[in-house]
mmCIF file of C-alpha atoms in Angstrom:
data_model
loop_
_atom_site.group_PDB
_atom_site.id
_atom_site.type_symbol
_atom_site.label_atom_id
_atom_site.label_comp_id
_atom_site.label_asym_id
_atom_site.label_seq_id
_atom_site.Cartn_x
_atom_site.Cartn_y
_atom_site.Cartn_z
ATOM 1 C CA UNK A 758 -0.942 21.474 33.554
ATOM 2 C CA UNK A 759 -0.190 17.917 34.746
ATOM 3 C CA UNK A 760 -3.378 15.809 33.531
ATOM 4 C CA UNK A 761 -3.557 12.392 35.502
ATOM 5 C CA UNK A 762 -5.475 9.360 34.484
ATOM 6 C CA UNK A 763 -6.328 5.901 35.407
ATOM 7 C CA UNK A 764 -6.229 2.919 33.281
ATOM 8 C CA UNK A 765 -6.556 -0.834 33.198
ATOM 9 C CA UNK A 766 -3.575 -2.884 32.756
ATOM 10 C CA UNK A 767 -2.699 -6.507 32.051
ATOM 11 C CA UNK A 768 -0.434 -8.159 34.833
ATOM 12 C CA UNK A 769 -1.266 -12.067 33.711
ATOM 13 C CA UNK A 770 -2.321 -14.107 31.511
ATOM 14 C CA UNK A 771 -5.073 -16.205 32.161
ATOM 15 C CA UNK A 772 -5.945 -19.940 33.014
ATOM 16 C CA UNK A 773 -9.389 -20.201 31.680
ATOM 17 C CA UNK A 774 -12.031 -17.558 32.571
ATOM 18 C CA UNK A 775 -10.144 -14.382 33.188
ATOM 19 C CA UNK A 776 -9.977 -13.158 37.184
ATOM 20 C CA UNK A 777 -9.820 -9.602 38.830
ATOM 21 C CA UNK A 778 -5.730 -10.332 39.889
ATOM 22 C CA UNK A 779 -5.166 -10.863 35.745
ATOM 23 C CA UNK A 780 -5.560 -7.090 35.880
ATOM 24 C CA UNK A 781 -4.760 -3.738 37.537
ATOM 25 C CA UNK A 782 -5.836 -0.073 38.194
ATOM 26 C CA UNK A 783 -2.991 2.079 37.379
ATOM 27 C CA UNK A 784 -2.529 6.018 37.403
ATOM 28 C CA UNK A 785 -0.460 7.547 34.802
ATOM 29 C CA UNK A 786 0.605 11.130 33.913
ATOM 30 C CA UNK A 787 -0.288 11.986 30.683
ATOM 31 C CA UNK A 788 2.177 14.194 28.359
ATOM 32 C CA UNK A 789 1.359 17.673 27.418
ATOM 33 C CA UNK A 790 -0.169 17.770 24.101
ATOM 34 C CA UNK A 791 2.268 18.703 20.929
ATOM 35 C CA UNK A 792 1.105 20.379 17.914
ATOM 36 C CA UNK A 793 -1.506 18.443 16.144
ATOM 37 C CA UNK A 794 -2.235 16.622 18.740
ATOM 38 C CA UNK A 795 -5.960 16.558 20.798
ATOM 39 C CA UNK A 796 -6.429 15.218 24.501
ATOM 40 C CA UNK A 797 -9.851 13.154 24.538
ATOM 41 C CA UNK A 798 -11.530 12.470 27.583
ATOM 42 C CA UNK A 799 -13.535 9.154 27.720
ATOM 43 C CA UNK A 800 -17.213 8.624 28.470
ATOM 44 C CA UNK A 801 -17.924 4.968 27.446
ATOM 45 C CA UNK A 802 -15.232 2.070 26.756
ATOM 46 C CA UNK A 803 -16.392 -1.503 24.943
ATOM 47 C CA UNK A 804 -15.391 -4.741 26.295
ATOM 48 C CA UNK A 805 -15.915 -7.472 23.888
ATOM 49 C CA UNK A 806 -15.376 -11.134 23.799
ATOM 50 C CA UNK A 807 -12.841 -11.018 21.028
ATOM 51 C CA UNK A 808 -10.198 -9.451 23.662
ATOM 52 C CA UNK A 809 -9.866 -12.858 25.570
ATOM 53 C CA UNK A 810 -7.747 -14.193 22.341
ATOM 54 C CA UNK A 811 -5.468 -11.201 22.737
ATOM 55 C CA UNK A 812 -4.676 -11.843 26.510
ATOM 56 C CA UNK A 813 -2.869 -15.014 25.104
ATOM 57 C CA UNK A 814 1.106 -14.686 24.350
ATOM 58 C CA UNK A 815 2.188 -15.058 20.868
ATOM 59 C CA UNK A 816 1.185 -14.586 17.247
ATOM 60 C CA UNK A 817 -2.616 -14.226 16.576
ATOM 61 C CA UNK A 818 -5.133 -12.547 14.069
ATOM 62 C CA UNK A 819 -4.741 -9.030 16.209
ATOM 63 C CA UNK A 820 -1.780 -8.272 18.192
ATOM 64 C CA UNK A 821 -1.408 -9.797 21.735
ATOM 65 C CA UNK A 822 -1.990 -7.100 25.108
ATOM 66 C CA UNK A 823 1.666 -6.806 26.210
ATOM 67 C CA UNK A 824 1.944 -7.499 30.359
ATOM 68 C CA UNK A 825 2.157 -4.480 32.575
ATOM 69 C CA UNK A 826 0.292 -2.205 29.477
ATOM 70 C CA UNK A 827 -2.936 -0.074 29.691
ATOM 71 C CA UNK A 828 -5.355 -2.821 27.194
ATOM 72 C CA UNK A 829 -6.932 -1.313 24.339
ATOM 73 C CA UNK A 830 -10.399 -1.654 22.674
ATOM 74 C CA UNK A 831 -13.531 0.755 21.628
ATOM 75 C CA UNK A 832 -14.168 3.931 23.099
ATOM 76 C CA UNK A 833 -16.387 6.908 22.663
ATOM 77 C CA UNK A 834 -15.295 10.096 24.249
ATOM 78 C CA UNK A 835 -14.968 14.119 24.217
ATOM 79 C CA UNK A 836 -12.380 16.312 23.347
ATOM 80 C CA UNK A 837 -11.067 18.235 26.230
ATOM 81 C CA UNK A 838 -8.217 20.342 24.310
ATOM 82 C CA UNK A 839 -6.770 19.891 20.515
ATOM 83 C CA UNK A 840 -4.231 21.651 19.076
ATOM 84 C CA UNK A 841 -5.133 20.267 15.830
ATOM 85 C CA UNK A 842 -7.751 22.280 13.223
ATOM 86 C CA UNK A 843 -9.470 19.023 12.770
ATOM 87 C CA UNK A 844 -10.901 18.980 16.182
ATOM 88 C CA UNK A 845 -11.999 21.590 18.411
ATOM 89 C CA UNK A 846 -13.026 20.695 22.391
ATOM 90 C CA UNK A 847 -16.517 19.054 23.034
ATOM 91 C CA UNK A 848 -16.419 17.228 19.663
ATOM 92 C CA UNK A 849 -17.675 13.382 20.689
ATOM 93 C CA UNK A 850 -14.842 11.081 18.953
ATOM 94 C CA UNK A 851 -14.491 7.274 18.844
ATOM 95 C CA UNK A 852 -11.255 5.496 19.203
ATOM 96 C CA UNK A 853 -9.249 2.714 19.711
ATOM 97 C CA UNK A 854 -8.153 3.771 23.282
ATOM 98 C CA UNK A 855 -10.601 2.200 25.509
ATOM 99 C CA UNK A 856 -9.703 1.093 29.241
ATOM 100 C CA UNK A 857 -8.263 4.324 30.283
ATOM 101 C CA UNK A 858 -9.948 7.747 31.549
ATOM 102 C CA UNK A 859 -7.849 10.661 28.937
ATOM 103 C CA UNK A 860 -5.804 10.054 26.181
ATOM 104 C CA UNK A 861 -3.390 11.958 23.588
ATOM 105 C CA UNK A 862 -3.658 10.836 20.190
ATOM 106 C CA UNK A 863 -3.228 12.302 16.838
ATOM 107 C CA UNK A 864 -6.351 13.289 14.698
ATOM 108 C CA UNK A 865 -5.724 10.369 12.555
ATOM 109 C CA UNK A 866 -6.573 8.543 15.423
ATOM 110 C CA UNK A 867 -9.816 9.654 15.887
ATOM 111 C CA UNK A 868 -13.727 9.261 14.272
ATOM 112 C CA UNK A 869 -15.841 12.074 15.142
ATOM 113 C CA UNK A 870 -19.457 10.976 15.285
ATOM 114 C CA UNK A 871 -22.562 13.055 15.928
ATOM 115 C CA UNK A 872 -23.896 14.302 19.604
ATOM 116 C CA UNK A 873 -27.323 14.378 17.811
ATOM 117 C CA UNK A 874 -27.347 10.611 18.693
ATOM 118 C CA UNK A 875 -28.057 9.508 22.103
ATOM 119 C CA UNK A 876 -26.536 7.710 24.570
ATOM 120 C CA UNK A 877 -23.095 8.088 22.940
ATOM 121 C CA UNK A 878 -22.632 4.800 23.932
ATOM 122 C CA UNK A 879 -24.594 3.674 20.712
ATOM 123 C CA UNK A 880 -21.632 4.377 18.713
ATOM 124 C CA UNK A 881 -19.910 1.396 20.482
ATOM 125 C CA UNK A 882 -22.865 -0.869 19.694
ATOM 126 C CA UNK A 883 -25.475 -0.825 17.142
ATOM 127 C CA UNK A 884 -24.028 2.056 15.271
ATOM 128 C CA UNK A 885 -20.012 0.901 16.103
ATOM 129 C CA UNK A 886 -18.288 -2.257 15.197
ATOM 130 C CA UNK A 887 -20.558 -4.470 16.853
ATOM 131 C CA UNK A 888 -23.663 -3.453 14.181
ATOM 132 C CA UNK A 889 -20.947 -3.521 11.560
ATOM 133 C CA UNK A 890 -20.187 -7.264 12.689
ATOM 134 C CA UNK A 891 -23.285 -8.359 12.115
ATOM 135 C CA UNK A 892 -24.146 -6.498 8.845
ATOM 136 C CA UNK A 893 -21.334 -7.741 7.241
ATOM 137 C CA UNK A 894 -21.847 -11.390 8.851
ATOM 138 C CA UNK A 895 -25.662 -11.063 7.073
ATOM 139 C CA UNK A 896 -23.748 -9.762 3.420
ATOM 140 C CA UNK A 897 -21.422 -11.842 3.205
ATOM 141 C CA UNK A 898 -23.465 -14.783 2.822
ATOM 142 C CA UNK A 899 -26.281 -12.751 1.012
ATOM 143 C CA UNK A 900 -29.139 -13.171 3.783
ATOM 144 C CA UNK A 901 -32.437 -12.704 1.638
ATOM 145 C CA UNK A 902 -36.009 -12.625 2.632
ATOM 146 C CA UNK A 903 -37.574 -15.930 3.352
ATOM 147 C CA UNK A 904 -34.166 -17.540 4.623
ATOM 148 C CA UNK A 905 -34.540 -18.850 8.262
ATOM 149 C CA UNK A 906 -31.992 -17.640 9.920
ATOM 150 C CA UNK A 907 -30.569 -19.096 13.357
ATOM 151 C CA UNK A 908 -28.802 -16.535 15.421
ATOM 152 C CA UNK A 909 -26.543 -18.587 18.630
ATOM 153 C CA UNK A 910 -25.412 -15.927 21.212
ATOM 154 C CA UNK A 911 -28.249 -13.951 20.254
ATOM 155 C CA UNK A 912 -28.932 -11.861 23.102
ATOM 156 C CA UNK A 913 -25.508 -10.332 23.175
ATOM 157 C CA UNK A 914 -24.344 -7.592 21.023
ATOM 158 C CA UNK A 915 -23.822 -9.124 17.414
ATOM 159 C CA UNK A 916 -26.333 -11.333 17.888
ATOM 160 C CA UNK A 917 -28.894 -9.290 18.803
ATOM 161 C CA UNK A 918 -28.025 -6.871 16.004
ATOM 162 C CA UNK A 919 -28.008 -10.087 13.851
ATOM 163 C CA UNK A 920 -31.514 -10.828 14.315
ATOM 164 C CA UNK A 921 -32.997 -7.396 14.205
ATOM 165 C CA UNK A 922 -31.414 -6.911 10.599
ATOM 166 C CA UNK A 923 -32.753 -10.175 9.120
ATOM 167 C CA UNK A 924 -35.937 -9.610 10.252
ATOM 168 C CA UNK A 925 -35.866 -6.125 8.302
ATOM 169 C CA UNK A 926 -34.837 -8.450 5.443
ATOM 170 C CA UNK A 927 -37.976 -10.204 5.754
ATOM 171 C CA UNK A 928 -36.270 -13.771 7.340
ATOM 172 C CA UNK A 929 -37.905 -15.935 9.932
ATOM 173 C CA UNK A 930 -35.486 -15.518 12.786
ATOM 174 C CA UNK A 931 -34.182 -17.891 15.368
ATOM 175 C CA UNK A 932 -32.252 -17.514 18.609
ATOM 176 C CA UNK A 933 -30.854 -19.263 21.238
ATOM 177 C CA UNK A 934 -30.082 -17.733 24.308
ATOM 178 C CA UNK A 935 -28.930 -18.384 28.048
ATOM 179 C CA UNK A 936 -31.727 -16.957 30.463
ATOM 180 C CA UNK A 937 -35.683 -16.855 30.763
ATOM 181 C CA UNK A 938 -34.652 -12.594 30.705
ATOM 182 C CA UNK A 939 -32.477 -13.102 27.850
ATOM 183 C CA UNK A 940 -35.566 -14.777 26.052
ATOM 184 C CA UNK A 941 -38.836 -12.485 26.444
ATOM 185 C CA UNK A 942 -35.859 -9.767 25.302
ATOM 186 C CA UNK A 943 -35.391 -11.406 22.084
ATOM 187 C CA UNK A 944 -38.831 -12.177 21.446
ATOM 188 C CA UNK A 945 -40.304 -8.667 22.616
ATOM 189 C CA UNK A 946 -37.895 -6.257 22.027
ATOM 190 C CA UNK A 947 -35.834 -7.782 19.217
ATOM 191 C CA UNK A 948 -39.038 -9.633 17.009
ATOM 192 C CA UNK A 949 -37.132 -12.635 16.911
ATOM 193 C CA UNK A 950 -40.150 -15.488 15.666
ATOM 194 C CA UNK A 951 -38.003 -18.338 17.931
ATOM 195 C CA UNK A 952 -36.061 -17.878 21.173
ATOM 196 C CA UNK A 953 -35.284 -20.528 23.768
ATOM 197 C CA UNK A 954 -33.150 -21.158 26.356
ATOM 198 C CA UNK A 955 -29.982 -24.148 25.337
ATOM 199 C CA UNK A 956 -29.502 -24.639 28.782
ATOM 200 C CA UNK A 957 -32.950 -26.478 28.804
ATOM 201 C CA UNK A 958 -32.655 -28.844 26.762
ATOM 202 C CA UNK A 959 -29.920 -29.954 23.657
ATOM 203 C CA UNK A 960 -30.201 -27.474 21.611
ATOM 204 C CA UNK A 961 -30.229 -30.093 18.328
ATOM 205 C CA UNK A 962 -33.798 -31.697 19.751
ATOM 206 C CA UNK A 963 -35.225 -27.926 20.763
ATOM 207 C CA UNK A 964 -33.722 -26.751 16.515
ATOM 208 C CA UNK A 965 -35.621 -29.660 15.572
ATOM 209 C CA UNK A 966 -38.920 -28.722 17.709
ATOM 210 C CA UNK A 967 -39.422 -25.380 16.618
ATOM 211 C CA UNK A 968 -38.185 -25.172 13.018
ATOM 212 C CA UNK A 969 -38.932 -29.058 11.481
ATOM 213 C CA UNK A 970 -38.321 -28.061 8.319
ATOM 214 C CA UNK A 971 -34.540 -26.815 9.187
ATOM 215 C CA UNK A 972 -32.727 -23.661 8.562
ATOM 216 C CA UNK A 973 -31.459 -22.065 5.336
ATOM 217 C CA UNK A 974 -28.131 -19.975 7.454
ATOM 218 C CA UNK A 975 -26.736 -20.415 10.758
ATOM 219 C CA UNK A 976 -24.989 -17.262 12.455
ATOM 220 C CA UNK A 977 -22.315 -18.732 14.826
ATOM 221 C CA UNK A 978 -21.253 -16.839 17.541
ATOM 222 C CA UNK A 979 -20.678 -19.845 19.905
ATOM 223 C CA UNK A 980 -19.682 -22.957 18.362
ATOM 224 C CA UNK A 981 -18.812 -26.086 20.012
ATOM 225 C CA UNK A 982 -22.225 -28.166 20.617
ATOM 226 C CA UNK A 983 -24.584 -25.196 18.956
ATOM 227 C CA UNK A 984 -22.105 -26.000 15.884
ATOM 228 C CA UNK A 985 -22.950 -29.816 15.762
ATOM 229 C CA UNK A 986 -26.680 -28.834 16.042
ATOM 230 C CA UNK A 987 -26.778 -26.194 13.431
ATOM 231 C CA UNK A 988 -24.710 -28.618 10.737
ATOM 232 C CA UNK A 989 -27.588 -30.953 11.388
ATOM 233 C CA UNK A 990 -30.543 -28.529 11.192
ATOM 234 C CA UNK A 991 -29.286 -26.722 8.381
ATOM 235 C CA UNK A 992 -30.842 -27.451 4.476
ATOM 236 C CA UNK A 993 -29.020 -28.045 1.628
ATOM 237 C CA UNK A 994 -26.806 -25.184 0.515
ATOM 238 C CA UNK A 995 -27.285 -23.716 3.619
ATOM 239 C CA UNK A 996 -24.988 -21.147 4.873
ATOM 240 C CA UNK A 997 -22.490 -20.872 8.246
ATOM 241 C CA UNK A 998 -21.308 -17.092 9.023
ATOM 242 C CA UNK A 999 -18.527 -17.620 11.418
ATOM 243 C CA UNK A 1000 -18.228 -15.086 13.487
ATOM 244 C CA UNK A 1001 -17.330 -16.228 16.885
ATOM 245 C CA UNK A 1002 -16.788 -19.056 19.204
ATOM 246 C CA UNK A 1003 -17.061 -17.671 22.678
ATOM 247 C CA UNK A 1004 -17.545 -21.522 23.791
ATOM 248 C CA UNK A 1005 -14.071 -21.871 23.077
ATOM 249 C CA UNK A 1006 -12.035 -18.437 24.242
ATOM 250 C CA UNK A 1007 -11.222 -20.231 28.036
ATOM 251 C CA UNK A 1008 -10.505 -23.543 27.223
ATOM 252 C CA UNK A 1009 -7.544 -24.668 28.513
ATOM 253 C CA UNK A 1010 -6.858 -27.883 26.081
ATOM 254 C CA UNK A 1011 -8.220 -27.844 22.397
ATOM 255 C CA UNK A 1012 -11.572 -30.107 22.161
ATOM 256 C CA UNK A 1013 -12.812 -31.910 19.533
ATOM 257 C CA UNK A 1014 -14.316 -30.665 16.352
ATOM 258 C CA UNK A 1015 -17.931 -30.891 14.863
ATOM 259 C CA UNK A 1016 -18.787 -34.658 15.283
ATOM 260 C CA UNK A 1017 -21.049 -33.964 11.966
ATOM 261 C CA UNK A 1018 -18.630 -31.965 9.917
ATOM 262 C CA UNK A 1019 -19.258 -34.362 7.003
ATOM 263 C CA UNK A 1020 -22.895 -32.467 6.382
ATOM 264 C CA UNK A 1021 -20.827 -29.972 4.469
ATOM 265 C CA UNK A 1022 -20.257 -32.343 2.085
ATOM 266 C CA UNK A 1023 -23.468 -34.228 2.127
ATOM 267 C CA UNK A 1024 -25.830 -30.859 2.332
ATOM 268 C CA UNK A 1025 -23.277 -28.650 0.102
ATOM 269 C CA UNK A 1026 -22.769 -26.154 2.467
ATOM 270 C CA UNK A 1027 -21.145 -22.616 2.725
ATOM 271 C CA UNK A 1028 -18.973 -21.911 5.996
ATOM 272 C CA UNK A 1029 -17.212 -18.430 5.558
ATOM 273 C CA UNK A 1030 -15.161 -16.655 8.349
ATOM 274 C CA UNK A 1031 -14.598 -12.926 8.465
ATOM 275 C CA UNK A 1032 -12.993 -10.143 10.516
ATOM 276 C CA UNK A 1033 -14.713 -7.301 10.313
ATOM 277 C CA UNK A 1034 -11.510 -4.879 9.887
ATOM 278 C CA UNK A 1035 -11.953 -6.513 6.259
ATOM 279 C CA UNK A 1036 -15.005 -4.372 5.469
ATOM 280 C CA UNK A 1037 -13.888 -1.163 6.331
ATOM 281 C CA UNK A 1038 -14.329 0.192 2.947
ATOM 282 C CA UNK A 1039 -17.846 -0.643 3.329
ATOM 283 C CA UNK A 1040 -18.158 1.401 6.406
ATOM 284 C CA UNK A 1041 -20.200 4.497 5.047
ATOM 285 C CA UNK A 1042 -22.518 2.353 3.287
ATOM 286 C CA UNK A 1043 -22.956 -0.077 6.509
ATOM 287 C CA UNK A 1044 -23.256 3.547 8.759
ATOM 288 C CA UNK A 1045 -25.899 4.803 6.267
ATOM 289 C CA UNK A 1046 -28.460 1.970 6.582
ATOM 290 C CA UNK A 1047 -28.385 1.058 9.980
ATOM 291 C CA UNK A 1048 -28.278 4.995 11.162
ATOM 292 C CA UNK A 1049 -31.125 4.875 9.066
ATOM 293 C CA UNK A 1050 -33.104 1.946 10.881
ATOM 294 C CA UNK A 1051 -31.785 3.642 14.434
ATOM 295 C CA UNK A 1052 -33.227 6.944 13.506
ATOM 296 C CA UNK A 1053 -36.561 5.647 12.377
ATOM 297 C CA UNK A 1054 -37.421 3.214 15.329
ATOM 298 C CA UNK A 1055 -36.600 0.131 13.427
ATOM 299 C CA UNK A 1056 -33.015 -0.719 15.504
ATOM 300 C CA UNK A 1057 -32.763 -0.925 18.936
ATOM 301 C CA UNK A 1058 -29.627 -0.802 20.699
ATOM 302 C CA UNK A 1059 -29.760 -2.640 23.874
ATOM 303 C CA UNK A 1060 -26.699 -1.775 26.529
ATOM 304 C CA UNK A 1061 -25.560 -3.636 30.047
ATOM 305 C CA UNK A 1062 -24.220 -0.423 30.970
ATOM 306 C CA UNK A 1063 -21.231 -1.081 34.090
ATOM 307 C CA UNK A 1064 -19.725 2.577 35.929
ATOM 308 C CA UNK A 1065 -16.146 2.875 36.581
ATOM 309 C CA UNK A 1066 -13.442 2.199 35.000
ATOM 310 C CA UNK A 1067 -12.650 0.284 38.153
ATOM 311 C CA UNK A 1068 -15.499 -2.483 37.305
ATOM 312 C CA UNK A 1069 -14.523 -2.761 33.835
ATOM 313 C CA UNK A 1070 -12.099 -6.025 34.700
ATOM 314 C CA UNK A 1071 -15.413 -7.196 36.134
ATOM 315 C CA UNK A 1072 -17.580 -5.991 33.095
ATOM 316 C CA UNK A 1073 -15.454 -7.976 31.177
ATOM 317 C CA UNK A 1074 -15.122 -10.842 33.311
ATOM 318 C CA UNK A 1075 -18.887 -10.852 33.399
ATOM 319 C CA UNK A 1076 -19.476 -11.535 29.020
ATOM 320 C CA UNK A 1077 -18.270 -15.230 29.673
ATOM 321 C CA UNK A 1078 -20.910 -15.219 32.864
ATOM 322 C CA UNK A 1079 -23.356 -14.365 30.626
ATOM 323 C CA UNK A 1080 -24.351 -11.450 32.637
ATOM 324 C CA UNK A 1081 -24.885 -8.818 29.559
ATOM 325 C CA UNK A 1082 -28.120 -8.322 27.488
ATOM 326 C CA UNK A 1083 -27.074 -6.458 24.213
ATOM 327 C CA UNK A 1084 -23.626 -4.874 24.967
ATOM 328 C CA UNK A 1085 -21.535 -4.192 27.503
ATOM 329 C CA UNK A 1086 -20.137 -0.977 28.069
ATOM 330 C CA UNK A 1087 -18.336 0.585 30.546
ATOM 331 C CA UNK A 1088 -19.203 4.266 31.784
ATOM 332 C CA UNK A 1089 -16.313 6.212 32.786
ATOM 333 C CA UNK A 1090 -17.700 9.693 32.833
#
C-alpha cells in the first residue's frame, strides 16, 4: 500500500528572523519498508533555536539544511509497521526525523522509550536532549551546593531545566526572562529564588540590586548584553557555561564582542563551551538522574504545544519572539 506523508522543506535561506515564506509544506510518497526497516508515525516534533544556524549556507558545527529538502530534528513517534526484530507496532521511539509525519528508518536510527511516561513529548524536553543539555552544562563547570547561579533565557526549554537542577543541587538560582508571565513561572513552578524581566531595565543594574554580592556561575543561553552583565556580576574564580546565544542568531552583521571581556583575566574566570553530543557517553547516567527526579515530581517539564505540521514553521519562528514557555513542541498526530 502506498503511504503519503507531509513534510516541511526549506525553500530559501532566511535573512534575519525567518518568515513563513522560507518554508513550504510538501507531500511525499514513502518507499515500502524493506528488510530490517521500520515505518514510524511521528506524534511530536521539536523546534529548537540551534536550527536557525543550520539555515545558513556553508560549513558549521552541524551540516546545513539543504534547500528543497525536508528539515530534520528531534521527534518522538510510534512504530506503525516493522520488518526488524528490535521493534514491533505500537513501540514508542525517539529519532532525528522531525518535520515530517511518517518516515522509514533502520533500527540503529531509532531509540526506544517507555510509554509509561506521559506525555511522550517529555522525551523531547526534560527527559530528552533539552534536559541533557542542561545537565551537561551544570556538570561542565561542576556546579555545587552554595553556588549562586544566574541563568539567561531561563524560561526556555534548557534554562528552566537547568534552574530546577541547580536548585536540586542546593544552589541559589537567579533567572532572566522576557515577560511577567514567565517570571511567575520561574518563581512559582521552577522554584527560582530570583527571577526578573530583562525588558524592565539594564540587566547589570537588576543583577546588582537582586544579587549585590555577585554570582558564581552564569549559564548563558543568550549572549550579547546579558553576557556583559554577567561578566560584571561574576565573582573571582567564577564560571561561565556557554550554551547558546539566541540574541545573535538572526543578526545580519556581526556584533561587537563584550566590552568588558578583560574581566576574564582580572577575576580569573573560566568560560567553557560545549555540545551536548559530546556527552552521549554519559547519556544513561543523565537519564537515570533526570528520570528519577521526574518520576518523583521534583523535575517539571513545561511545554508550549502547537498543533499540526502545517504550523511547525510558525512554532519555530515563535522561538525568536519569546512565544514559548518551556519547551516548544509541535503535536503531529
